CSV table of C-alpha atoms in Angstrom, one decimal:
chain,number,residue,atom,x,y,z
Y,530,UNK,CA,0.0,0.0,0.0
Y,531,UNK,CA,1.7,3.3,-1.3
Y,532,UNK,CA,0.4,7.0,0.3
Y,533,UNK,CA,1.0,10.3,-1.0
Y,534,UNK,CA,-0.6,13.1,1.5
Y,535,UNK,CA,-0.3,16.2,-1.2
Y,536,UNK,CA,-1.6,18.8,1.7
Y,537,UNK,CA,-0.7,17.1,5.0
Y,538,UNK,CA,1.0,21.0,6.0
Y,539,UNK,CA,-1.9,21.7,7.6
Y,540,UNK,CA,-1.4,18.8,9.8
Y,541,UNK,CA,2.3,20.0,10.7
Y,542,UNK,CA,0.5,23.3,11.4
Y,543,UNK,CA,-1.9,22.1,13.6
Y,544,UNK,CA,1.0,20.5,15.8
Y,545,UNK,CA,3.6,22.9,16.2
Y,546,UNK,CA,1.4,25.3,18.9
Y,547,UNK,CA,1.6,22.3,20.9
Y,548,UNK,CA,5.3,22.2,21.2
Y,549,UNK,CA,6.4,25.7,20.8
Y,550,UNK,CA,3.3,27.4,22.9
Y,551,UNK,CA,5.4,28.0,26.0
Y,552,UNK,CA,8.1,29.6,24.5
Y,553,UNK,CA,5.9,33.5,24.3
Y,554,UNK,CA,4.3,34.4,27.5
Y,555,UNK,CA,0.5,34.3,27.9
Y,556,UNK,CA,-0.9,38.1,27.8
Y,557,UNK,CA,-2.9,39.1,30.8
Y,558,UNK,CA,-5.9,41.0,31.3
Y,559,UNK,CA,-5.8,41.5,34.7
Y,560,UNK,CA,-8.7,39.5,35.8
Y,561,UNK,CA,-7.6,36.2,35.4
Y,562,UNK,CA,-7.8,35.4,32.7
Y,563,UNK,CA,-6.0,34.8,29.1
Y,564,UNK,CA,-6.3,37.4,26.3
Y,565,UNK,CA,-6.6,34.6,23.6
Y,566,UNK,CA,-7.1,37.2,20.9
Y,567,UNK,CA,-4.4,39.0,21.1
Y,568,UNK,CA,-2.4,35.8,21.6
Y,569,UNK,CA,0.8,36.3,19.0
Y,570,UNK,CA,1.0,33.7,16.0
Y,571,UNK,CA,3.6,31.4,15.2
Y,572,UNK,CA,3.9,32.2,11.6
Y,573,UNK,CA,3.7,35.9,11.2
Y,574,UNK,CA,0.4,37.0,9.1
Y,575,UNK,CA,2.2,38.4,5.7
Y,576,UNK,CA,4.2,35.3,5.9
Y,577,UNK,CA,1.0,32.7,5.9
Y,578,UNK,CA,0.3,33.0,2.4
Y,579,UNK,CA,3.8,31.2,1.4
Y,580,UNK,CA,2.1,27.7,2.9
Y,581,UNK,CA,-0.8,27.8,-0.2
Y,582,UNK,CA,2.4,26.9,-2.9
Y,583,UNK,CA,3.9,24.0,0.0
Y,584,UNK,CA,3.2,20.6,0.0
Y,585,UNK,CA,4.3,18.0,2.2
Y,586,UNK,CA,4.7,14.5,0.6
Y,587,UNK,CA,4.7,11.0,3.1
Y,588,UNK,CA,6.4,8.4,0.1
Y,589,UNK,CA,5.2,5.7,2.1
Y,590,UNK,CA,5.1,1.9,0.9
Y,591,UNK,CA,4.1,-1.0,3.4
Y,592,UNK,CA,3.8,-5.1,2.4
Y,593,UNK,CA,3.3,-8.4,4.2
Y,594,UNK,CA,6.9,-9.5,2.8
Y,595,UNK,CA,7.3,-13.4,2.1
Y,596,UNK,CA,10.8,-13.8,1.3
Y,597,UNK,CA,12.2,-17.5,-0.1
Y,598,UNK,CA,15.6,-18.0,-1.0
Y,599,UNK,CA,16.5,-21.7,-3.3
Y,600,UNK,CA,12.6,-22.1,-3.6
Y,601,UNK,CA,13.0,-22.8,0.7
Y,602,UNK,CA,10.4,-20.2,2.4
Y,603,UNK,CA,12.7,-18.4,5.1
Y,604,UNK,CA,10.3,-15.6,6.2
Y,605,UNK,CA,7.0,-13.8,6.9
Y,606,UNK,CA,7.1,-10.0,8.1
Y,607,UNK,CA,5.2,-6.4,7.9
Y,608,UNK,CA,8.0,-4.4,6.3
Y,609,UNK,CA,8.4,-0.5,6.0
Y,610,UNK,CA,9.7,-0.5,2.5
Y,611,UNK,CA,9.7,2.9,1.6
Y,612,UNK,CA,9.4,5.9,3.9
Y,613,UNK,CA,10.5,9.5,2.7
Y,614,UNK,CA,9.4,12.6,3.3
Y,615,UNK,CA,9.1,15.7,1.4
Y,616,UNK,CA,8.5,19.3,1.6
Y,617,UNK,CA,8.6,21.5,-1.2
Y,618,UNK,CA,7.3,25.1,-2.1
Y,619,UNK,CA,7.6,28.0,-3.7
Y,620,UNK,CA,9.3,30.9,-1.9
Y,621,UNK,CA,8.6,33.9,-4.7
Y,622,UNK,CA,7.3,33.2,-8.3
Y,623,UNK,CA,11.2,32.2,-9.1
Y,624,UNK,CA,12.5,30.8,-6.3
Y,625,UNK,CA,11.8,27.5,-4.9
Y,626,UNK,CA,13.3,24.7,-2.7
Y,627,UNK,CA,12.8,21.0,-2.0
Y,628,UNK,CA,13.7,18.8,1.0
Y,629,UNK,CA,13.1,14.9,1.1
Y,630,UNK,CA,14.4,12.6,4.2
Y,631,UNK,CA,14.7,9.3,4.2
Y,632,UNK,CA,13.7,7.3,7.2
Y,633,UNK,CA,14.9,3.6,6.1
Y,634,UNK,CA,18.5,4.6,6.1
Y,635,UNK,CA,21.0,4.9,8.6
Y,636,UNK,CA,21.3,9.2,9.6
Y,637,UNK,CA,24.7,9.4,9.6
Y,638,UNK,CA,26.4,12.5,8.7
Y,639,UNK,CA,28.5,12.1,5.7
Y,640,UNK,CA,32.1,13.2,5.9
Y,641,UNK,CA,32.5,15.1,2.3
Y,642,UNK,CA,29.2,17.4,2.3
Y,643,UNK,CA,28.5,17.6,6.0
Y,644,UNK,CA,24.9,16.8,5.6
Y,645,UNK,CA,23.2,13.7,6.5
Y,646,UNK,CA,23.1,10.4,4.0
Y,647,UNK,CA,19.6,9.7,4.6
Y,648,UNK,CA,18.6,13.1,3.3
Y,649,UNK,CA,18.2,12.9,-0.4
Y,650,UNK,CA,17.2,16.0,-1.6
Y,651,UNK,CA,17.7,19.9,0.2
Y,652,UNK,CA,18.3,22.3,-2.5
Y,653,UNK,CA,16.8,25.5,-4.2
Y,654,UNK,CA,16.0,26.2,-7.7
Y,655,UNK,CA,15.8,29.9,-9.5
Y,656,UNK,CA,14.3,30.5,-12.5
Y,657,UNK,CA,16.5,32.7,-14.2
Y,658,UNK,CA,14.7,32.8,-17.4
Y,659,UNK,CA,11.2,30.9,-19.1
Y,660,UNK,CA,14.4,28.8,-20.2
Y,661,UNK,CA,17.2,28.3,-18.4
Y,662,UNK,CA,17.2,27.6,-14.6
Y,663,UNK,CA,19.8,27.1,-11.2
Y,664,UNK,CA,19.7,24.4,-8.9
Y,665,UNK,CA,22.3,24.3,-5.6
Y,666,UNK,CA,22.3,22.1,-2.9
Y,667,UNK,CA,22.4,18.2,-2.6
Y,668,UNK,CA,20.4,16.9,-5.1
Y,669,UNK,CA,19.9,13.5,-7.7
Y,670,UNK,CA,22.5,13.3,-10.0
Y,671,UNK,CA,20.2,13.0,-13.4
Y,672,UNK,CA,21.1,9.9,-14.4
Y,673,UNK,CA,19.4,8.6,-17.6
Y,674,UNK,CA,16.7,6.2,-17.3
Y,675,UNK,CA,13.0,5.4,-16.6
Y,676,UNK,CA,13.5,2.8,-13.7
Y,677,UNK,CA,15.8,6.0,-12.1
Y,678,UNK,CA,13.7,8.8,-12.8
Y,679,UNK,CA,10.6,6.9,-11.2
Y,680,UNK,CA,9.4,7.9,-7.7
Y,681,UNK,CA,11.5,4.9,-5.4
Y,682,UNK,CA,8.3,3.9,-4.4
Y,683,UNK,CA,7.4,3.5,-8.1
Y,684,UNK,CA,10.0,0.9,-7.9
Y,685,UNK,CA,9.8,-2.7,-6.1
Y,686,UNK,CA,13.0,-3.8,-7.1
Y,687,UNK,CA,15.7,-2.2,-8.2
Y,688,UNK,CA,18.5,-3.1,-11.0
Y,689,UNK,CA,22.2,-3.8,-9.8
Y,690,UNK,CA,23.7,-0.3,-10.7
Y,691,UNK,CA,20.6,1.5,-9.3
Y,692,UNK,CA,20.8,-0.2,-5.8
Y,693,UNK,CA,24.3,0.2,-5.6
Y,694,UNK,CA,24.4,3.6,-7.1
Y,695,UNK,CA,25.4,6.7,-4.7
Y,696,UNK,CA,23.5,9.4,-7.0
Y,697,UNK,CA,22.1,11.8,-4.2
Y,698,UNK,CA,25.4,14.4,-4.4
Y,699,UNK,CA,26.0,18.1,-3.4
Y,700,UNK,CA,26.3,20.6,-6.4
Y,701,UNK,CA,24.9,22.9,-8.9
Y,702,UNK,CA,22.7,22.3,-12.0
Y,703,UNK,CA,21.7,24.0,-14.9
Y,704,UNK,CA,18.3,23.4,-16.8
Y,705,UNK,CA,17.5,25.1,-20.4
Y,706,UNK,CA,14.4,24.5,-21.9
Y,707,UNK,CA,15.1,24.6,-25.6
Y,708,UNK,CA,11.2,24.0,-26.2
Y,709,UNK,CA,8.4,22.0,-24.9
Y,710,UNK,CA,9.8,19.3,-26.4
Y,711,UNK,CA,13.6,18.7,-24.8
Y,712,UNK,CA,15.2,19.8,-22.1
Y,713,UNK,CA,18.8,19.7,-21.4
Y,714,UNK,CA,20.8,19.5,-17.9
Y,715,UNK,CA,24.3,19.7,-16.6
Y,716,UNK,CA,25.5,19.5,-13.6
Y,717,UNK,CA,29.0,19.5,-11.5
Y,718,UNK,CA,28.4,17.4,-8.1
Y,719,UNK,CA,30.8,16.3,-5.5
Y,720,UNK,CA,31.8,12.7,-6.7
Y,721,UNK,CA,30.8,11.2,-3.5
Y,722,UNK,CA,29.2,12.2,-0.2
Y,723,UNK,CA,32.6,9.6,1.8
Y,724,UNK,CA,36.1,10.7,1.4
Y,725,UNK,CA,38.2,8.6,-0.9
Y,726,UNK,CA,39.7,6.2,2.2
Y,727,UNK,CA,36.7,5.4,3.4
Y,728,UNK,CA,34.9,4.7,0.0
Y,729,UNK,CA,38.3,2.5,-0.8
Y,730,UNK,CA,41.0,2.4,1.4
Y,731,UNK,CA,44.6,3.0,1.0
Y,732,UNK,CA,45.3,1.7,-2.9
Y,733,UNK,CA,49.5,1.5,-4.0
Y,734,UNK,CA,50.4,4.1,-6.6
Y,735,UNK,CA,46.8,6.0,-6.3
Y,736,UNK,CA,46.7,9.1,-4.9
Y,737,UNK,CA,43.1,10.8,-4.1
Y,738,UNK,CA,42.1,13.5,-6.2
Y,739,UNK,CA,42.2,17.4,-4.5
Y,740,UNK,CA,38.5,18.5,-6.4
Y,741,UNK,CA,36.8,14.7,-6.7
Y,742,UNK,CA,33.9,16.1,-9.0
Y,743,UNK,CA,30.8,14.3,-11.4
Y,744,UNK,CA,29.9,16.1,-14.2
Y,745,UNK,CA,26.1,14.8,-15.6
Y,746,UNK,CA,24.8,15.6,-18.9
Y,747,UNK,CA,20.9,14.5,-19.8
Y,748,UNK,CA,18.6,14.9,-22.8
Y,749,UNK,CA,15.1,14.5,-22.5
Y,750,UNK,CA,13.1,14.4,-25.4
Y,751,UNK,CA,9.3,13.9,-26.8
Y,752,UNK,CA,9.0,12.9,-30.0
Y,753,UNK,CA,6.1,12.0,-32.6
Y,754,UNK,CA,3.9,13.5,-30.5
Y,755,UNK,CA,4.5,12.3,-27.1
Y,756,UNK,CA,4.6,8.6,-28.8
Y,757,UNK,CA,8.2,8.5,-28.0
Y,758,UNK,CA,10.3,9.8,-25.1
Y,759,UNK,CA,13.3,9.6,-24.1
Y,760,UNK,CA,15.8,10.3,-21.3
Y,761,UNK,CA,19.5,9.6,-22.2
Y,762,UNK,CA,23.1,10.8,-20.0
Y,763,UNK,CA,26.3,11.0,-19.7
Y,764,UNK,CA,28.1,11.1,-16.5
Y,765,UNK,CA,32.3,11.5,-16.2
Y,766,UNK,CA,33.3,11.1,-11.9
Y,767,UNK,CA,36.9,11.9,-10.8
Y,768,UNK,CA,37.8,9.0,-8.3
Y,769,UNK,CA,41.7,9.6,-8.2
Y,770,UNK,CA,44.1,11.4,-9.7
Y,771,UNK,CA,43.7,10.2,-13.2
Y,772,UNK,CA,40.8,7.7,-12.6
Y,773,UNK,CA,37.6,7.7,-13.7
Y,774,UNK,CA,33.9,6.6,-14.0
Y,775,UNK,CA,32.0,6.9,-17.2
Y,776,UNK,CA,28.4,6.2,-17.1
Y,777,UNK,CA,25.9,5.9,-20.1
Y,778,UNK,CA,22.3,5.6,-19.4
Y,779,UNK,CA,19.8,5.7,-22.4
Y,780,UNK,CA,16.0,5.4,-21.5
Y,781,UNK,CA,13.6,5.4,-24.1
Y,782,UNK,CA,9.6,4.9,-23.3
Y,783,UNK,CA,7.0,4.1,-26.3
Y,784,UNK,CA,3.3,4.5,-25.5
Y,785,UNK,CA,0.6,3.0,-27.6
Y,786,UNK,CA,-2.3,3.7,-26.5
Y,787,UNK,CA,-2.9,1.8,-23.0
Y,788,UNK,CA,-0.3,0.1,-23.7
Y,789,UNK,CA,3.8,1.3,-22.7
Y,790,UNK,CA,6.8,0.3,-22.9
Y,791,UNK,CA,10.1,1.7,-21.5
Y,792,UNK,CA,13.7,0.1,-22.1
Y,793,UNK,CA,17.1,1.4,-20.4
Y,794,UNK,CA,20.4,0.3,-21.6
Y,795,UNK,CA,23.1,1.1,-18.4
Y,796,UNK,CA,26.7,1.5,-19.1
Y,797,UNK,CA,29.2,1.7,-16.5
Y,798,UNK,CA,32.9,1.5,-16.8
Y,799,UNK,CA,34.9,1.9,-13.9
Y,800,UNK,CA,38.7,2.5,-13.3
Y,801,UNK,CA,37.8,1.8,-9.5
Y,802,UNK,CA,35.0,-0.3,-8.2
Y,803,UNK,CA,32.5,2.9,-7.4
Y,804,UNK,CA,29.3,0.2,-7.7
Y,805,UNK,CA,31.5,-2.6,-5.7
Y,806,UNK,CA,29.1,-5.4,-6.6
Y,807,UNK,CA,32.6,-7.3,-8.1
Y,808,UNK,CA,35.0,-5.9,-4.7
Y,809,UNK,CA,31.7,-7.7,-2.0
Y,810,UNK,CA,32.5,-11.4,-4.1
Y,811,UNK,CA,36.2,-11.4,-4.7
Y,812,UNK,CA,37.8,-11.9,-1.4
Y,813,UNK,CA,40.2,-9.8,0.5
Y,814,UNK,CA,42.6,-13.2,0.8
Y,815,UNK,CA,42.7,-13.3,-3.4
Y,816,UNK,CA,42.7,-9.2,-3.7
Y,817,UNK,CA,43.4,-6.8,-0.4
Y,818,UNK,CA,42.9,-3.4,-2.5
Y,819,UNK,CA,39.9,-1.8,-3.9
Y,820,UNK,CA,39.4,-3.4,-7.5
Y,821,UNK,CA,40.3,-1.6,-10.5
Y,822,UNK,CA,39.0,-2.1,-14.1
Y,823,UNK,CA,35.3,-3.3,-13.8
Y,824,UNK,CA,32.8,-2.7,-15.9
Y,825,UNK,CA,28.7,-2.9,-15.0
Y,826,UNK,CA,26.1,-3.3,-18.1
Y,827,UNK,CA,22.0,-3.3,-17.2
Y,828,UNK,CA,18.9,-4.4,-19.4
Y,829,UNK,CA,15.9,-3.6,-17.7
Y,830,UNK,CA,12.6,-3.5,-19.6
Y,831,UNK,CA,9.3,-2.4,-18.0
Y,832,UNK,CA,5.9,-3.5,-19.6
Y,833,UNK,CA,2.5,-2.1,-18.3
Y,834,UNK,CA,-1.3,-2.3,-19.4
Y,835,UNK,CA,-3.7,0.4,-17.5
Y,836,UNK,CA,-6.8,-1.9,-17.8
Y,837,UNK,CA,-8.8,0.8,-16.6
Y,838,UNK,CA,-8.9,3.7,-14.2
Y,839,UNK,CA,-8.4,1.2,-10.9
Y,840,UNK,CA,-6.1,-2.2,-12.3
Y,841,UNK,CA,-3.0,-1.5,-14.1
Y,842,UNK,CA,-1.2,-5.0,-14.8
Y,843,UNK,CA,2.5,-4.5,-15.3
Y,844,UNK,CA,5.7,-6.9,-15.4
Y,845,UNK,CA,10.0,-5.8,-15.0
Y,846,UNK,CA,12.7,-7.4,-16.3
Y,847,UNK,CA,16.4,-7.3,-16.2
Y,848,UNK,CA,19.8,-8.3,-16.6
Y,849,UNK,CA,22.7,-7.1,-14.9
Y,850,UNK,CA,26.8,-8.1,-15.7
Y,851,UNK,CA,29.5,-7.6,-14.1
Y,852,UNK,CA,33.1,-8.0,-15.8
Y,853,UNK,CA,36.5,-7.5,-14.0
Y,854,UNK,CA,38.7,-6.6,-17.1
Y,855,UNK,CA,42.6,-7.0,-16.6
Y,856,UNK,CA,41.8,-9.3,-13.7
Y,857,UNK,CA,45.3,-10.9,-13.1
Y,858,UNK,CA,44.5,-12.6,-9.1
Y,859,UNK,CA,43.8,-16.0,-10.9
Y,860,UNK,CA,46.9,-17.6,-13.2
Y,861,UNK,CA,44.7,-20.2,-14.3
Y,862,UNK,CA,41.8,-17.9,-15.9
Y,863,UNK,CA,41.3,-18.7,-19.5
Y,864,UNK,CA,41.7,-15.2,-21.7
Y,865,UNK,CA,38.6,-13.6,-22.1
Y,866,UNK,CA,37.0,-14.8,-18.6
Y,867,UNK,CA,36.5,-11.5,-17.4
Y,868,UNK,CA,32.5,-12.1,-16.5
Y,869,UNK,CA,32.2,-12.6,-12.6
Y,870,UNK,CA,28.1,-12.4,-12.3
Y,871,UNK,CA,25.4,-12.2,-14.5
Y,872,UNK,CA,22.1,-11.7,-12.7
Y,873,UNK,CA,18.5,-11.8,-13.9
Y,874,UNK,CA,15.4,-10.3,-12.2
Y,875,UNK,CA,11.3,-9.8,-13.0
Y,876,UNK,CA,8.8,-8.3,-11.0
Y,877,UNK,CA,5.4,-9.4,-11.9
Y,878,UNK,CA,2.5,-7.0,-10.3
Y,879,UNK,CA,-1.1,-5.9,-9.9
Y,880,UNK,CA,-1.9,-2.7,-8.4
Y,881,UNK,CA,-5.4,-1.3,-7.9
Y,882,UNK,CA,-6.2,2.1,-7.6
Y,883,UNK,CA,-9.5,2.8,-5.5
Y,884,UNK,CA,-9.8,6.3,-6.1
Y,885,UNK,CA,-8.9,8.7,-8.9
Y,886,UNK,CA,-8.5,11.5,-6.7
Y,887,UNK,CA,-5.9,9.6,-3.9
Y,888,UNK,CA,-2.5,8.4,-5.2
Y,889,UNK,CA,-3.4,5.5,-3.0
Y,890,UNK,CA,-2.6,1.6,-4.6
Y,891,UNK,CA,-2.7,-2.0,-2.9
Y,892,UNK,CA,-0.4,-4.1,-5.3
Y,893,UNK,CA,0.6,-7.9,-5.5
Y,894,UNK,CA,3.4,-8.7,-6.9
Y,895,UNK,CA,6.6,-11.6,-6.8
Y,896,UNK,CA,9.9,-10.6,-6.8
Y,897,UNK,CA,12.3,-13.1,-8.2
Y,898,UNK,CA,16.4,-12.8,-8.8
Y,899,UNK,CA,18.7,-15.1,-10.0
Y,900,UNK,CA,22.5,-14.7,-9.6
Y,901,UNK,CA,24.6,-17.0,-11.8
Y,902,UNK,CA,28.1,-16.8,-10.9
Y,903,UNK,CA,31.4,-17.2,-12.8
C-alpha cells in the first residue's frame, strides 16, 4: 500500500502550537484570565500565504513480505519498504526549494558534504529565465533512465547499478528548456558524499584526487507527438588522480495507447569499483585493495497495461553483468574470462487504484532474482 498526502502542512501546522506554545508568555488582562485574541501567531500574518504553494509529501510503501531464498520459504514480516518525506514550495514566483528525508537509512552524517546520507534532496531552484534555470544544494544526479527517474516507491525492485548507485550528491545544475519538447541538464556534483579512504582504502600508486567532482549531462526528449520519449546521459566522476567513472544511461519509453513500454540500456565503466558489486565477491585473501577495471552493463525492460482507471497490470525485467577486465589474481583464468556475475530479475505485479483523486494503490506482486556466478 503506497500514500502520498499532497496537503498534510496543515497537519504540521496544527501541531507545532503544541510544542512551541510556551516559549511566548500568555498576555494578561488583569482578571484572570488569558487574552486569547491577542495571543501572538507562530507564523507571522504576511508570511502565511507562502504555505498555499507548500506541499508536504509521506512516500510511504508498506507489504506483508514473504521472502524464499532456493525455492526454501525463510520468512513472513510487515515491512516499511519505503518511507520519505518531502516538503517543497515555492518561496517567490522564481525561487523555490525542495527537502526529502529518508527514514529507512542509517542518519549518519557524511564526511565530504557535512549533511546527512539519509537526506536525499535539500536544494533551491531559480528561474532565471522561461528557459534556463539554477539548482544548488544536494540533489539526484540526473542519471538517464526510466527505472531511475521513477518515484523509489514506483520501484519494487531495483536493478544492480541503481541499488548500488550513490546518485544523491551536493552541487549545482543547470536546466534550459530549448522547447516543450527537450530539455537539457548539466550539472558538477561532489563525486561522492565519503572521502576517498573510506569509500576505498589505502590503494598503492593511487593518490586521491584534491576537487573529486561528477559532471552529468541529460537529454530528455518527446518525439512523434508524445509517442516516443526519451531520457538519455552521460556522466564522467573523478575517483583519483587520473581515474575515472564513465556512465551511459539511455532510456527510451514508447506508448501506444494503454499500452507502454520503456527500455534502459546502463553503461558503466569503472577504473575503481565505485558500484563494488565485483570488490563484495572477490575476497580480500585473493585481492586486499579496492578493485580496479570493472565494468557494469544493465537491461531492464518495464511493460505495463492500464486496464482501466483502478487495475493496471505491469511486469519488469532485467539483466545485470559484471566483468573485471585486466583481472590478473587467478593464473589459471582462461583469456577472455572477465564475467564474474550475470544476474536476472522480474517483477510481476497488480496494483489497484481505489480512487482517482488519492495516489493511493494496494499491489501484488513476486519478486524473483537469480545470480549466476562465474
Amino acid at each position: 500500500m503506497k500514500i502520498f498526502n499532497n496537503k498534510g502542512w496543515l497537519l504540521l501546522l496544527l501541531l507545532l502550537p503544541t510544542s512551541l506554545m510556551a516559549q511566548f508568555p500568555e498576555p494578561q488582562t488583569g482578571d484572570g484570565s488569558t487574552d486569547t485574541v491577542s495571543y501572538k501567531t507562530i507564523i507571522p500574518e504576511p508570511k502565511q500565504g507562502l504555505l498555499k504553494n507548500m506541499d508536504m509529501i509521506a512516500n510511504m510503501r508498506f507489504a506483508w513480505q514473504n521472502n524464499f531464498k532456493d525455492g526454501e520459504f525463510t520468512k513472513s514480516s510487515f515491512v516499511n519498504q519505503q518511507f520519505r518525506l518531502e516538503i517543497r514550495g515555492q518561496v517567490t514566483d522564481k525561487v523555490y526549494f525542495r527537502f526529502r528525508d529518508r527514514y529507512t537509512r542509517a542518519q549518519t552524517s557524511e564526511s565530504v558534504d557535512n549533511i546527512s546520507r539519509s537526506t536525499d534532496l535539500a536544494y533551491i531552484k531559480v528561474d532565471l529565465s522561461k528557459k534556463w534555470s539554477l539548482s544548488a544544494g544536494k540533489m539526484c544526479a540526473d542519471w538517464g533512465g526510466f527505472e531511475f527517474d521513477y518515484n523509489p516507491i514506483d520501484i519494487y525492485e531495483f536493478s544492480d547499478i541503481i541499488e548500488q548507485a550513490d546518485n544523491f550528491l551536493t552541487g549545482v545544475g543547470v536546466s534550459y528548456s530549448a522547447n516543450e519538447k527537450n530539455q537539457f541538464t548539466f550539472q558538477a556534483l561532489n563525486s561522492r558524499t565519503k572521502t576517498f579512504t573510506e569509500l576505498y582504502g589505502p590503494i598503492p600508486n593511487l593518490t586521491e584526487s584534491k576537487a573529486a567532482l561528477a559532471f552529468v549531462s541529460n537529454w530528455r526528449g518527446n518525439l512523434f507527438d508524445g509517442k516516443v520519449k526519451t531520457i538519455w546521459s552521460y556522466s564522467l566522476f573523478n575517483e583519483a588522480q587520473g581515474t575515472f567513472m564513465n556512465y551511459i544511461s539511455l532510456g527510451t519509453q514508447l506508448t501506444l495507447g494503454k499500452f507502454v513500454v520503456e527500455y534502459d540500456y546502463k553503461w558503466s565503466s569503472e577504473q575503481l569499483d565505485r558500484t563494488g558489486i565485483i570488490s563484495g565477491i572477490v575476497p580480500d585473501n585473493l585481492y586486499p585493495y579496492a578493485l580496479r577495471n570493472t565494468l557494469y552493463i544493465g537491461h531492464w525492460l518495464h511493460l505495463y497495461y492500464r486496464v482501466s482507471p483502478k487495475v493496471n497490470l505491469a511486469l519488469i525485467g532485467m539483466m545485470d553483468i559484471a566483468e573485471w577486465k585486466n583481472n590478473t589474481v587467478d593464473p589459471q583464468k582462461p583469456i577472455g574470462a572477465d564475467n564474474i556475475t550475470t544476474n536476472w530479475g522480474f517483477v510481476p505485479t497488480v496494483e489497484y487504484y481505489p480512487w482517482s483523486n488519492v495516489n493511493l494503490r494496494f499491489f501484488l506482486n513476486y519478486v524473483g532474482r537469480i545470480y549466476n556466478y562465474s
